[in-house]
Tab-separated table of C-alpha atoms in Angstrom:
chain	number	residue	atom	x	y	z
A	1	MET	CA	284.047	155.008	170.431
A	2	LEU	CA	284.636	157.673	167.759
A	3	LYS	CA	286.507	155.187	165.582
A	4	PHE	CA	283.656	152.691	165.941
A	5	ILE	CA	281.041	155.299	164.977
A	6	LEU	CA	282.995	156.461	161.915
A	7	ARG	CA	283.575	152.876	160.784
A	8	ARG	CA	279.882	152.036	161.169
A	9	LEU	CA	278.806	155.162	159.309
A	10	GLY	CA	281.234	154.465	156.459
A	11	SER	CA	280.055	150.891	155.978
A	12	SER	CA	276.420	152.022	156.276
A	13	LEU	CA	276.879	154.597	153.504
A	14	ILE	CA	278.218	151.880	151.191
A	15	VAL	CA	275.227	149.663	151.974
A	16	LEU	CA	272.841	152.586	151.479
A	17	PHE	CA	274.433	153.417	148.129
A	18	GLY	CA	274.111	149.853	146.834
A	19	ALA	CA	270.546	149.533	148.094
A	20	SER	CA	269.582	152.837	146.451
A	21	ILE	CA	270.724	151.554	143.061
A	22	LEU	CA	268.691	148.390	143.495
A	23	MET	CA	265.630	150.334	144.665
A	24	PHE	CA	265.832	152.795	141.773
A	25	VAL	CA	266.083	150.026	139.158
A	26	LEU	CA	263.190	148.094	140.706
A	27	VAL	CA	260.927	151.162	140.810
A	28	ILE	CA	261.465	152.303	137.213
A	29	ASN	CA	260.809	148.747	136.008
A	30	SER	CA	257.758	148.123	138.180
A	31	GLY	CA	255.246	149.371	135.615
A	32	ASP	CA	254.462	151.770	132.808
A	33	PRO	CA	254.663	155.465	133.824
A	34	LEU	CA	252.646	156.372	130.697
A	35	PHE	CA	249.827	153.941	131.394
A	36	ASP	CA	247.203	156.582	132.231
A	37	LEU	CA	248.044	158.639	129.123
A	38	ARG	CA	247.833	155.686	126.756
A	39	GLU	CA	244.139	155.282	127.574
A	40	ILE	CA	242.994	158.848	126.806
A	41	THR	CA	241.454	159.572	123.405
A	42	THR	CA	242.047	163.314	123.076
A	43	GLY	CA	244.091	164.679	120.218
A	44	ASN	CA	246.925	165.946	122.400
A	45	ARG	CA	247.773	162.498	123.776
A	46	GLU	CA	251.120	162.286	122.014
A	47	LEU	CA	252.075	165.760	123.199
A	48	LEU	CA	251.226	164.882	126.814
A	49	MET	CA	253.191	161.652	126.558
A	50	GLN	CA	256.221	163.444	125.160
A	51	GLN	CA	256.051	166.083	127.890
A	52	ARG	CA	256.090	163.365	130.554
A	53	ILE	CA	258.936	161.544	128.843
A	54	ASP	CA	260.965	164.749	128.825
A	55	SER	CA	260.135	165.737	132.415
A	56	MET	CA	260.862	162.296	133.866
A	57	GLY	CA	263.763	161.474	131.562
A	58	LEU	CA	262.127	158.259	130.366
A	59	ASP	CA	264.198	158.287	127.174
A	60	LEU	CA	267.448	158.201	129.152
A	61	PRO	CA	269.222	155.028	130.319
A	62	TRP	CA	268.622	154.112	133.955
A	63	TYR	CA	272.126	155.025	135.109
A	64	GLU	CA	271.797	158.595	133.785
A	65	ARG	CA	268.477	159.006	135.555
A	66	TYR	CA	269.999	157.590	138.729
A	67	TRP	CA	272.987	159.906	138.434
A	68	ASP	CA	270.690	162.928	138.127
A	69	TRP	CA	268.895	161.853	141.298
A	70	LEU	CA	272.146	161.112	143.131
A	71	SER	CA	273.619	164.500	142.149
A	72	GLY	CA	270.707	166.300	143.795
A	73	VAL	CA	270.710	164.090	146.888
A	74	SER	CA	274.478	164.425	147.376
A	75	GLN	CA	273.913	168.111	148.086
A	76	CYS	CA	272.465	167.019	151.450
A	77	PHE	CA	276.049	166.932	152.707
A	78	VAL	CA	276.135	170.722	152.372
A	79	GLY	CA	272.580	171.216	153.637
A	80	GLN	CA	270.921	171.763	150.212
A	81	CYS	CA	269.068	168.532	149.493
A	82	ASP	CA	267.336	168.291	146.134
A	83	PHE	CA	265.061	165.255	145.786
A	84	GLY	CA	263.834	166.394	142.384
A	85	VAL	CA	260.209	166.740	141.295
A	86	ASN	CA	257.443	164.167	141.091
A	87	ARG	CA	255.455	163.240	138.004
A	88	ALA	CA	253.145	166.224	138.448
A	89	GLY	CA	256.087	168.639	138.619
A	90	LEU	CA	255.803	169.308	142.365
A	91	PRO	CA	259.054	169.540	144.375
A	92	VAL	CA	259.584	166.330	146.313
A	93	ASN	CA	261.320	168.338	149.060
A	94	ASP	CA	258.018	170.001	149.933
A	95	LEU	CA	256.048	166.753	149.667
A	96	LEU	CA	258.589	164.990	151.880
A	97	ALA	CA	258.466	167.714	154.535
A	98	LEU	CA	254.658	167.559	154.717
A	99	ALA	CA	254.611	163.748	154.709
A	100	ALA	CA	257.302	163.461	157.387
A	101	ALA	CA	255.559	165.988	159.644
A	102	SER	CA	252.241	164.155	159.278
A	103	THR	CA	253.779	160.745	159.918
A	104	MET	CA	255.821	161.871	162.915
A	105	ARG	CA	252.720	163.401	164.481
A	106	LEU	CA	250.900	160.126	163.917
A	107	VAL	CA	253.461	157.559	165.051
A	108	VAL	CA	255.618	159.228	167.718
A	109	LEU	CA	252.826	159.503	170.291
A	110	ALA	CA	251.632	155.964	169.517
A	111	THR	CA	255.157	154.578	169.843
A	112	VAL	CA	255.840	156.355	173.143
A	113	LEU	CA	252.527	155.137	174.567
A	114	ALA	CA	253.202	151.599	173.319
A	115	ILE	CA	256.638	151.591	174.988
A	116	ILE	CA	255.335	152.921	178.313
A	117	VAL	CA	252.285	150.641	178.442
A	118	GLY	CA	254.065	147.623	176.982
A	119	VAL	CA	257.054	147.809	179.341
A	120	ALA	CA	254.802	148.367	182.373
A	121	VAL	CA	252.573	145.426	181.411
A	122	GLY	CA	255.616	143.257	180.732
A	123	ILE	CA	257.085	143.982	184.175
A	124	LEU	CA	253.740	143.367	185.881
A	125	THR	CA	253.108	140.034	184.137
A	126	ALA	CA	256.679	138.916	184.835
A	127	ILE	CA	256.212	139.635	188.547
A	128	ARG	CA	252.843	137.843	188.540
A	129	GLN	CA	253.914	134.945	186.320
A	130	TYR	CA	251.279	132.252	185.691
A	131	SER	CA	248.652	134.178	187.643
A	132	GLY	CA	245.168	134.908	186.374
A	133	LEU	CA	246.327	138.405	185.465
A	134	ASP	CA	249.218	136.968	183.446
A	135	TYR	CA	246.933	134.669	181.466
A	136	ALA	CA	244.305	137.377	180.866
A	137	VAL	CA	246.870	139.953	179.734
A	138	THR	CA	248.603	137.405	177.497
A	139	PHE	CA	245.280	136.576	175.834
A	140	LEU	CA	244.428	140.245	175.244
A	141	ILE	CA	247.928	141.067	174.001
A	142	PHE	CA	247.891	138.333	171.382
A	143	LEU	CA	244.324	139.269	170.448
A	144	PHE	CA	245.334	142.885	169.757
A	145	TYR	CA	248.482	141.773	167.925
A	146	SER	CA	246.471	139.448	165.668
A	147	LEU	CA	243.779	141.986	164.773
A	148	PRO	CA	243.761	142.957	161.083
A	149	VAL	CA	244.538	146.661	161.105
A	150	PHE	CA	241.843	147.625	158.597
A	151	TRP	CA	239.173	145.679	160.512
A	152	ALA	CA	240.177	147.156	163.874
A	153	ALA	CA	240.130	150.620	162.271
A	154	VAL	CA	236.544	150.069	161.114
A	155	LEU	CA	235.511	149.049	164.651
A	156	LEU	CA	237.174	152.141	166.126
A	157	LYS	CA	235.408	154.353	163.599
A	158	GLU	CA	232.061	152.747	164.385
A	159	TYR	CA	232.196	152.861	168.191
A	160	LEU	CA	234.717	155.537	169.186
A	161	ALA	CA	233.914	157.997	166.397
A	162	ILE	CA	230.372	157.576	165.113
A	163	GLY	CA	229.050	156.226	168.423
A	164	PHE	CA	230.775	158.919	170.490
A	165	ASN	CA	229.697	161.703	168.139
A	166	ASP	CA	226.080	160.582	168.472
A	167	TRP	CA	226.395	160.366	172.263
A	168	ILE	CA	228.099	163.739	172.788
A	169	ALA	CA	225.126	165.565	171.244
A	170	THR	CA	223.046	164.726	174.363
A	171	PRO	CA	225.476	163.003	176.736
A	172	SER	CA	224.135	160.969	179.653
A	173	PHE	CA	224.992	157.798	181.567
A	174	SER	CA	222.267	155.298	182.369
A	175	TRP	CA	222.445	153.472	185.686
A	176	THR	CA	223.076	150.256	183.781
A	177	THR	CA	226.138	151.785	182.125
A	178	ILE	CA	227.370	153.193	185.439
A	179	ILE	CA	227.040	149.885	187.295
A	180	ILE	CA	228.642	147.797	184.513
A	181	THR	CA	231.550	150.233	184.166
A	182	ALA	CA	232.112	150.346	187.931
A	183	VAL	CA	232.059	146.555	188.294
A	184	LEU	CA	234.492	146.073	185.402
A	185	ALA	CA	236.842	148.711	186.818
A	186	ALA	CA	236.710	147.122	190.279
A	187	VAL	CA	237.462	143.649	188.905
A	188	VAL	CA	240.356	144.850	186.739
A	189	ILE	CA	242.049	147.074	189.353
A	190	GLN	CA	241.831	144.570	192.221
A	191	THR	CA	243.274	141.939	189.884
A	192	VAL	CA	246.174	144.200	188.910
A	193	LEU	CA	246.971	145.270	192.490
A	194	GLY	CA	246.596	141.744	193.869
A	195	GLY	CA	247.092	140.866	197.530
A	196	GLY	CA	245.050	138.778	199.939
A	197	LEU	CA	241.284	138.357	199.830
A	198	ARG	CA	240.648	141.151	202.345
A	199	ARG	CA	242.843	143.600	200.433
A	200	ARG	CA	241.187	142.669	197.136
A	201	LEU	CA	237.701	143.204	198.566
A	202	ILE	CA	238.649	146.593	200.018
A	203	THR	CA	240.242	147.667	196.709
A	204	ALA	CA	237.202	146.527	194.724
A	205	GLY	CA	234.820	148.339	197.091
A	206	VAL	CA	236.760	151.602	196.958
A	207	VAL	CA	237.024	151.496	193.154
A	208	LEU	CA	233.333	150.606	192.811
A	209	ALA	CA	232.247	153.538	194.973
A	210	PHE	CA	234.677	155.947	193.299
A	211	VAL	CA	233.600	155.095	189.740
A	212	ILE	CA	229.884	155.239	190.575
A	213	GLY	CA	230.307	158.605	192.321
A	214	THR	CA	232.470	160.038	189.544
A	215	MET	CA	230.165	158.986	186.711
A	216	PHE	CA	227.083	160.220	188.599
A	217	TYR	CA	228.759	163.607	189.139
A	218	MET	CA	229.813	163.823	185.476
A	219	ASP	CA	226.271	163.023	184.361
A	220	ALA	CA	224.641	165.503	186.744
A	221	SER	CA	227.066	168.359	186.028
A	222	GLY	CA	227.175	167.951	182.230
A	223	PHE	CA	230.907	167.332	182.421
A	224	ALA	CA	231.060	165.785	178.929
A	225	ARG	CA	230.207	169.076	177.242
A	226	ASN	CA	231.416	171.527	179.904
A	227	PRO	CA	234.399	169.965	181.672
A	228	GLU	CA	236.461	171.776	184.271
A	229	LEU	CA	239.478	171.006	186.415
A	230	GLY	CA	240.415	173.911	188.689
A	231	PRO	CA	243.199	174.375	191.260
A	232	LEU	CA	241.975	171.899	193.916
A	233	PRO	CA	241.912	168.811	191.630
A	234	LEU	CA	245.196	170.054	190.142
A	235	ILE	CA	247.066	170.095	193.454
A	236	ALA	CA	245.388	166.862	194.564
A	237	LEU	CA	246.507	165.033	191.424
A	238	GLY	CA	249.961	166.600	191.667
A	239	ALA	CA	250.354	165.461	195.276
A	240	ALA	CA	249.103	161.986	194.364
A	241	THR	CA	251.711	161.865	191.586
A	242	ALA	CA	254.450	162.845	194.018
A	243	VAL	CA	253.394	160.140	196.475
A	244	GLY	CA	253.062	157.498	193.759
A	245	ALA	CA	256.415	158.340	192.191
A	246	THR	CA	258.054	158.254	195.623
A	247	ILE	CA	256.593	154.807	196.321
A	248	LEU	CA	257.824	153.583	192.943
A	249	PHE	CA	261.347	155.011	192.957
A	250	ALA	CA	262.303	155.295	196.648
A	251	GLY	CA	259.613	154.111	199.041
A	252	LEU	CA	257.589	156.301	201.405
A	253	HIS	CA	260.195	155.898	204.123
A	254	ASN	CA	262.458	158.298	202.201
A	255	ARG	CA	261.033	161.586	203.450
A	256	ARG	CA	263.450	163.759	201.482
A	257	VAL	CA	262.326	162.328	198.149
A	258	LEU	CA	258.675	162.698	199.150
A	259	ALA	CA	259.301	166.289	200.235
A	260	ALA	CA	260.918	167.110	196.876
A	261	GLY	CA	257.894	165.762	195.021
A	262	LEU	CA	255.392	167.615	197.200
A	263	ILE	CA	257.358	170.874	196.934
A	264	THR	CA	257.348	170.516	193.153
A	265	ALA	CA	253.574	169.964	193.220
A	266	GLY	CA	253.197	173.133	195.302
A	267	LEU	CA	255.347	175.113	192.882
A	268	GLY	CA	253.190	173.729	190.080
A	269	LEU	CA	250.101	175.196	191.743
A	270	VAL	CA	251.871	178.566	192.009
A	271	SER	CA	252.818	178.433	188.318
A	272	TYR	CA	249.170	177.632	187.527
A	273	TYR	CA	248.266	181.187	188.575
A	274	VAL	CA	251.473	182.872	187.418
A	275	THR	CA	251.280	181.541	183.839
A	276	TRP	CA	247.500	181.767	183.411
A	277	GLY	CA	247.729	184.758	181.065
A	278	LEU	CA	250.560	183.193	179.055
A	279	MET	CA	248.619	179.946	178.633
A	280	ASP	CA	245.552	181.681	177.216
A	281	GLN	CA	246.936	181.946	173.673
A	282	PRO	CA	250.457	180.459	173.676
A	283	SER	CA	252.661	179.155	170.896
A	284	TRP	CA	254.377	175.795	170.645
A	285	TRP	CA	257.728	177.418	171.358
A	286	LEU	CA	256.340	178.981	174.521
A	287	LEU	CA	255.003	175.627	175.727
A	288	VAL	CA	258.374	174.002	175.070
A	289	LEU	CA	260.168	176.811	176.914
A	290	LEU	CA	257.816	176.550	179.906
A	291	GLY	CA	258.312	172.782	179.921
A	292	LEU	CA	262.101	173.137	179.972
A	293	ILE	CA	261.884	175.686	182.789
A	294	SER	CA	259.634	173.316	184.766
A	295	VAL	CA	262.085	170.444	184.353
A	296	GLY	CA	264.997	172.673	185.357
A	297	VAL	CA	263.206	173.897	188.486
A	298	ALA	CA	262.213	170.324	189.380
A	299	ILE	CA	265.803	169.137	189.091
A	300	GLY	CA	266.909	172.050	191.264
A	301	VAL	CA	264.339	171.122	193.930
A	302	GLY	CA	265.467	167.508	193.879
A	303	GLN	CA	269.115	168.458	194.210
A	304	ALA	CA	268.415	170.921	197.030
A	305	VAL	CA	266.059	168.770	199.100
A	306	GLY	CA	267.061	165.206	198.228
A	307	GLY	CA	270.183	164.923	200.356
A	308	TYR	CA	271.893	161.588	199.731
A	309	SER	CA	268.983	160.614	197.460
A	310	ARG	CA	269.200	163.751	195.327
A	311	SER	CA	269.244	161.827	192.016
A	312	THR	CA	266.100	159.891	192.949
A	313	ALA	CA	264.508	163.054	194.308
A	314	SER	CA	265.235	164.805	191.008
A	315	ILE	CA	263.525	161.998	189.081
A	316	VAL	CA	260.433	162.172	191.302
A	317	SER	CA	260.360	165.968	191.016
A	318	VAL	CA	260.630	165.860	187.221
A	319	VAL	CA	257.818	163.294	186.970
A	320	THR	CA	255.634	165.457	189.219
A	321	ALA	CA	256.457	168.595	187.214
A	322	LEU	CA	255.614	166.910	183.909
A	323	VAL	CA	252.284	165.665	185.253
A	324	MET	CA	251.435	169.104	186.640
A	325	GLY	CA	252.331	170.713	183.312
A	326	SER	CA	250.161	168.201	181.436
A	327	LEU	CA	247.250	168.936	183.773
A	328	MET	CA	247.626	172.664	183.136
A	329	ILE	CA	247.419	172.016	179.399
A	330	LEU	CA	244.389	169.794	180.023
A	331	GLU	CA	242.753	172.666	181.918
A	332	GLN	CA	243.047	174.905	178.854
A	333	LEU	CA	241.645	172.162	176.607
A	334	PHE	CA	238.679	171.830	178.987
A	335	ARG	CA	238.059	175.591	178.707
A	336	TYR	CA	237.886	175.525	174.921
A	337	TRP	CA	236.093	172.189	174.522
A	338	PRO	CA	232.567	173.766	174.686
A	339	VAL	CA	233.680	176.397	172.150
A	340	TYR	CA	234.964	173.711	169.821
A	341	LEU	CA	231.746	171.685	170.159
A	342	GLY	CA	229.822	174.799	169.208
A	343	ARG	CA	231.718	174.906	165.910
A	344	ILE	CA	232.202	171.175	165.228
A	345	SER	CA	229.198	169.156	166.362
A	346	ARG	CA	230.852	165.788	165.574
A	347	PRO	CA	234.336	166.191	167.064
A	348	ILE	CA	235.959	162.784	166.521
A	349	GLY	CA	237.069	162.693	162.887
A	350	THR	CA	237.644	159.559	160.850
A	351	ILE	CA	239.390	160.926	157.752
A	352	GLY	CA	242.395	163.210	157.509
A	353	SER	CA	244.724	164.794	160.031
A	354	GLU	CA	242.599	167.923	160.632
A	355	THR	CA	239.223	169.408	159.749
A	356	PRO	CA	239.416	170.996	156.268
A	357	ASN	CA	239.511	174.817	156.294
A	358	PHE	CA	239.240	174.935	160.092
A	359	VAL	CA	240.713	178.128	161.555
A	360	GLY	CA	240.556	178.925	165.244
A	361	THR	CA	242.541	179.864	168.309
A	362	PHE	CA	245.615	177.905	169.365
A	363	TRP	CA	243.655	175.636	171.705
A	364	GLU	CA	240.793	175.097	169.246
A	365	GLU	CA	243.257	173.942	166.585
A	366	PHE	CA	245.006	171.835	169.242
A	367	ILE	CA	241.698	170.085	170.013
A	368	ASP	CA	240.893	169.675	166.326
A	369	LYS	CA	244.189	167.987	165.479
A	370	GLY	CA	244.109	165.977	168.694
A	371	THR	CA	240.674	164.513	168.014
A	372	GLN	CA	241.738	163.573	164.480
A	373	LEU	CA	244.824	161.920	165.975
A	374	LEU	CA	242.897	159.883	168.540
A	375	LEU	CA	241.759	156.848	166.530
A	376	PRO	CA	244.974	156.062	164.608
A	377	THR	CA	246.991	156.545	167.820
A	378	ILE	CA	244.826	154.024	169.685
A	379	LEU	CA	245.088	151.577	166.789
A	380	LEU	CA	248.871	151.768	166.454
A	381	THR	CA	249.316	151.571	170.225
A	382	LEU	CA	247.195	148.424	170.520
A	383	VAL	CA	249.107	146.741	167.718
A	384	SER	CA	252.567	147.742	168.987
A	385	VAL	CA	252.093	147.187	172.715
A	386	ALA	CA	252.167	143.398	172.274
A	387	THR	CA	255.781	143.394	171.086
A	388	TYR	CA	257.096	145.469	173.976
A	389	SER	CA	255.125	143.624	176.646
A	390	ARG	CA	256.201	140.152	175.515
A	391	TYR	CA	259.868	141.063	175.108
A	392	THR	CA	259.878	142.825	178.478
A	393	ARG	CA	258.212	139.865	180.175
A	394	SER	CA	260.574	137.265	178.723
A	395	SER	CA	263.635	139.418	179.388
A	396	MET	CA	262.581	140.120	182.986
A	397	LEU	CA	261.951	136.414	183.629
A	398	GLU	CA	265.357	135.507	182.229
A	399	VAL	CA	267.159	138.140	184.290
A	400	SER	CA	265.263	137.285	187.476
A	401	ARG	CA	266.796	133.799	187.444
A	402	GLN	CA	270.359	135.141	187.531
A	403	ASP	CA	272.581	134.731	190.571
A	404	TYR	CA	272.981	138.458	191.230
A	405	ILE	CA	269.202	138.826	191.620
A	406	ARG	CA	269.195	136.115	194.307
A	407	THR	CA	272.173	137.844	195.916
A	408	ALA	CA	270.344	141.182	195.945
A	409	ARG	CA	267.373	139.590	197.691
A	410	ALA	CA	269.672	137.789	200.136
A	411	LYS	CA	271.289	141.128	201.051
A	412	GLY	CA	267.881	142.333	202.234
A	413	LEU	CA	266.974	144.738	199.428
A	414	ASN	CA	263.243	145.276	199.101
A	415	GLU	CA	261.456	143.937	196.048
A	416	ARG	CA	261.054	147.377	194.467
A	417	GLN	CA	264.817	147.916	194.421
A	418	VAL	CA	265.452	144.402	193.124
A	419	ILE	CA	262.999	144.844	190.253
A	420	LEU	CA	263.759	148.424	189.190
A	421	LYS	CA	267.463	148.836	189.966
A	422	HIS	CA	268.719	145.337	189.158
A	423	ALA	CA	266.319	143.256	187.067
A	424	PHE	CA	264.749	145.945	184.882
A	425	ARG	CA	267.936	147.752	183.906
A	426	ASN	CA	269.631	144.518	182.870
A	427	SER	CA	266.585	143.443	180.865
A	428	LEU	CA	266.614	146.640	178.792
A	429	ILE	CA	269.149	145.486	176.190
A	430	PRO	CA	266.769	143.382	174.041
A	431	ILE	CA	264.044	146.010	174.540
A	432	THR	CA	266.456	148.704	173.299
A	433	THR	CA	266.969	146.710	170.102
A	434	ILE	CA	263.213	146.516	169.498
A	435	MET	CA	262.789	150.236	170.190
A	436	ALA	CA	265.489	151.109	167.649
A	437	PHE	CA	263.932	148.998	164.911
A	438	ASP	CA	260.427	150.191	165.778
A	439	PHE	CA	261.240	153.904	165.640
A	440	ALA	CA	263.164	153.478	162.398
A	441	GLY	CA	260.351	151.474	160.830
A	442	LEU	CA	257.579	153.799	161.945
A	443	ILE	CA	259.287	156.809	160.397
A	444	GLY	CA	258.491	155.069	157.117
A	445	GLY	CA	254.843	155.449	157.967
A	446	ALA	CA	252.059	153.067	158.862
A	447	VAL	CA	250.895	152.473	155.303
A	448	ILE	CA	247.615	150.671	156.036
A	449	THR	CA	246.689	152.941	158.938
A	450	GLU	CA	247.412	156.060	156.888
A	451	GLN	CA	245.291	154.760	154.043
A	452	VAL	CA	242.328	153.814	156.252
A	453	PHE	CA	242.319	157.154	158.094
A	454	GLY	CA	243.235	159.299	155.093
A	455	TRP	CA	246.586	160.577	156.400
A	456	LYS	CA	248.989	161.974	153.818
A	457	GLY	CA	252.189	160.712	155.377
A	458	MET	CA	255.321	158.822	154.418
A	459	GLY	CA	253.415	155.639	153.687
A	460	ASP	CA	251.101	157.486	151.316
A	461	LEU	CA	254.084	159.185	149.645
A	462	PHE	CA	255.678	155.785	148.985
A	463	GLN	CA	252.443	154.181	147.826
A	464	VAL	CA	251.535	156.944	145.376
A	465	GLY	CA	255.055	157.036	143.961
A	466	LEU	CA	255.124	153.273	143.450
A	467	ARG	CA	251.650	153.210	141.899
A	468	THR	CA	252.562	155.924	139.400
A	469	VAL	CA	256.042	154.428	138.707
A	470	ASP	CA	257.597	157.685	139.865
A	471	PRO	CA	261.060	157.084	141.373
A	472	ALA	CA	261.553	160.532	142.934
A	473	PRO	CA	259.115	160.219	145.896
A	474	VAL	CA	259.931	156.524	146.363
A	475	MET	CA	263.647	157.254	146.559
A	476	ALA	CA	263.023	160.114	149.000
A	477	PHE	CA	261.068	157.689	151.170
A	478	PHE	CA	263.852	155.116	150.892
A	479	LEU	CA	266.595	157.589	151.784
A	480	VAL	CA	264.805	158.913	154.867
A	481	THR	CA	263.813	155.496	156.227
A	482	GLY	CA	267.176	153.932	155.366
A	483	THR	CA	269.072	156.719	157.093
A	484	ALA	CA	266.780	156.455	160.105
A	485	ALA	CA	267.401	152.707	160.322
A	486	ILE	CA	271.179	153.246	160.260
A	487	LEU	CA	271.148	156.003	162.888
A	488	PHE	CA	268.776	154.259	165.273
A	489	ASN	CA	270.706	151.003	165.110
A	490	LEU	CA	273.915	152.910	165.776
A	491	LEU	CA	272.214	154.593	168.732
A	492	ALA	CA	271.118	151.179	170.028
A	493	ASP	CA	274.703	149.903	169.894
A	494	ILE	CA	275.885	152.917	171.888
A	495	LEU	CA	273.096	152.498	174.446
A	496	TYR	CA	274.187	148.892	175.023
A	497	ALA	CA	277.428	150.172	176.513
A	498	VAL	CA	275.524	152.698	178.649
A	499	LEU	CA	273.121	150.078	180.010
A	500	ASP	CA	275.764	147.424	180.576
A	501	PRO	CA	279.329	148.737	181.177
A	502	ARG	CA	280.691	145.265	180.379
A	503	ILE	CA	279.776	145.833	176.731
A	504	ARG	CA	282.400	147.705	174.737
A	505	VAL	CA	281.977	148.783	171.131
């Protein structure tokens, strides 16, 4: 394995070196870096042009300019990268750090959501092949995939930003809205869950009553502007998570796994009170530390209670702990939402990654950046979910026709075990390839999305550098994205052997 990794890295460095030369030559010959100065009519035009020629080395041959860039970049091997300065004299290192942080905040959440939703939808449509659900989901998936990004962004701005900001000023639900929402939810959920006619009618009735009651309560209590969660909904949702995860991973007949999940939910309720003071004004490092402690405790509970199913019990406990932790964070966001609305009357932003000059508490700034992140995250998720769902569906259908799947069913395994332990794991190889390419590509930034929503990320860094014929930021973009592509593809190759022991690198 080590020999394979070193050989791949060596060949990748040679490819990266050759591609960097080509990229550098293409950029410096893509236009005139003095174009904007040639059009000014002031008397110091020649001086300004000469200053730019000197600062960018425009009077040097291309190979000397490339060597200067390569000399700075080669210091990355000793941890002292120098990407040079851009046309305005600003260090590209600083610009790259800001752009990478902005882009990662934008695309990581969208990519994770797209993977989770896409894989789940792909499994569901593969199980329900050629059903009404399959056809409806396929239509919606291709519709989202075909949407022009800029047009979809305008629709999101109009309805989820401007429309919501107008509504939140005096929020209320009309009975027409309540009834339409409840009927749509009932139709969708009974279609997804399936079953016989009696089961579908019961599911639809329960969902209809639940949605009507919930929306009526939210309207009467002013939940939109003054939301609250509290310990009772917290433990109820935690217990529901434990039960659902047990059904998914083990089945309710496995009492040890269910007990591990419920114990974790109970410990989550205890931590709700114990950490209340810490959660009032935390830091990101504190949240990460608390999250790691929660995962560690959950694994310990699973190992102690799970018995022969301790690995499955640990998974269920970790899922329950993560959901409980997320709900505790949501509780704090609910507390500060009215405060934030008092300062920002139109909370859903459409331009930029945060409100300019906004300074507040940790949770207020969390809400501010989260609301700015909402629209581009939804857009990127809708566009990306199609790829994962279709690949998962086709891969699951191909695997489900294999002999070992028929053998597993013939041995008497229940359908949950056949799907999750046999079919899904063996269908992950093509999905792993897509994930590797997707993560590597998204690190380069979603250029159109960043431009529409005014995000200063990697895509913007590349676009500005190319427009101004400035090789320094473009080459920094190229080096980061190229390195990411190499590393993620190498990781995919290694994961192949983990997913399928028959594969050897």
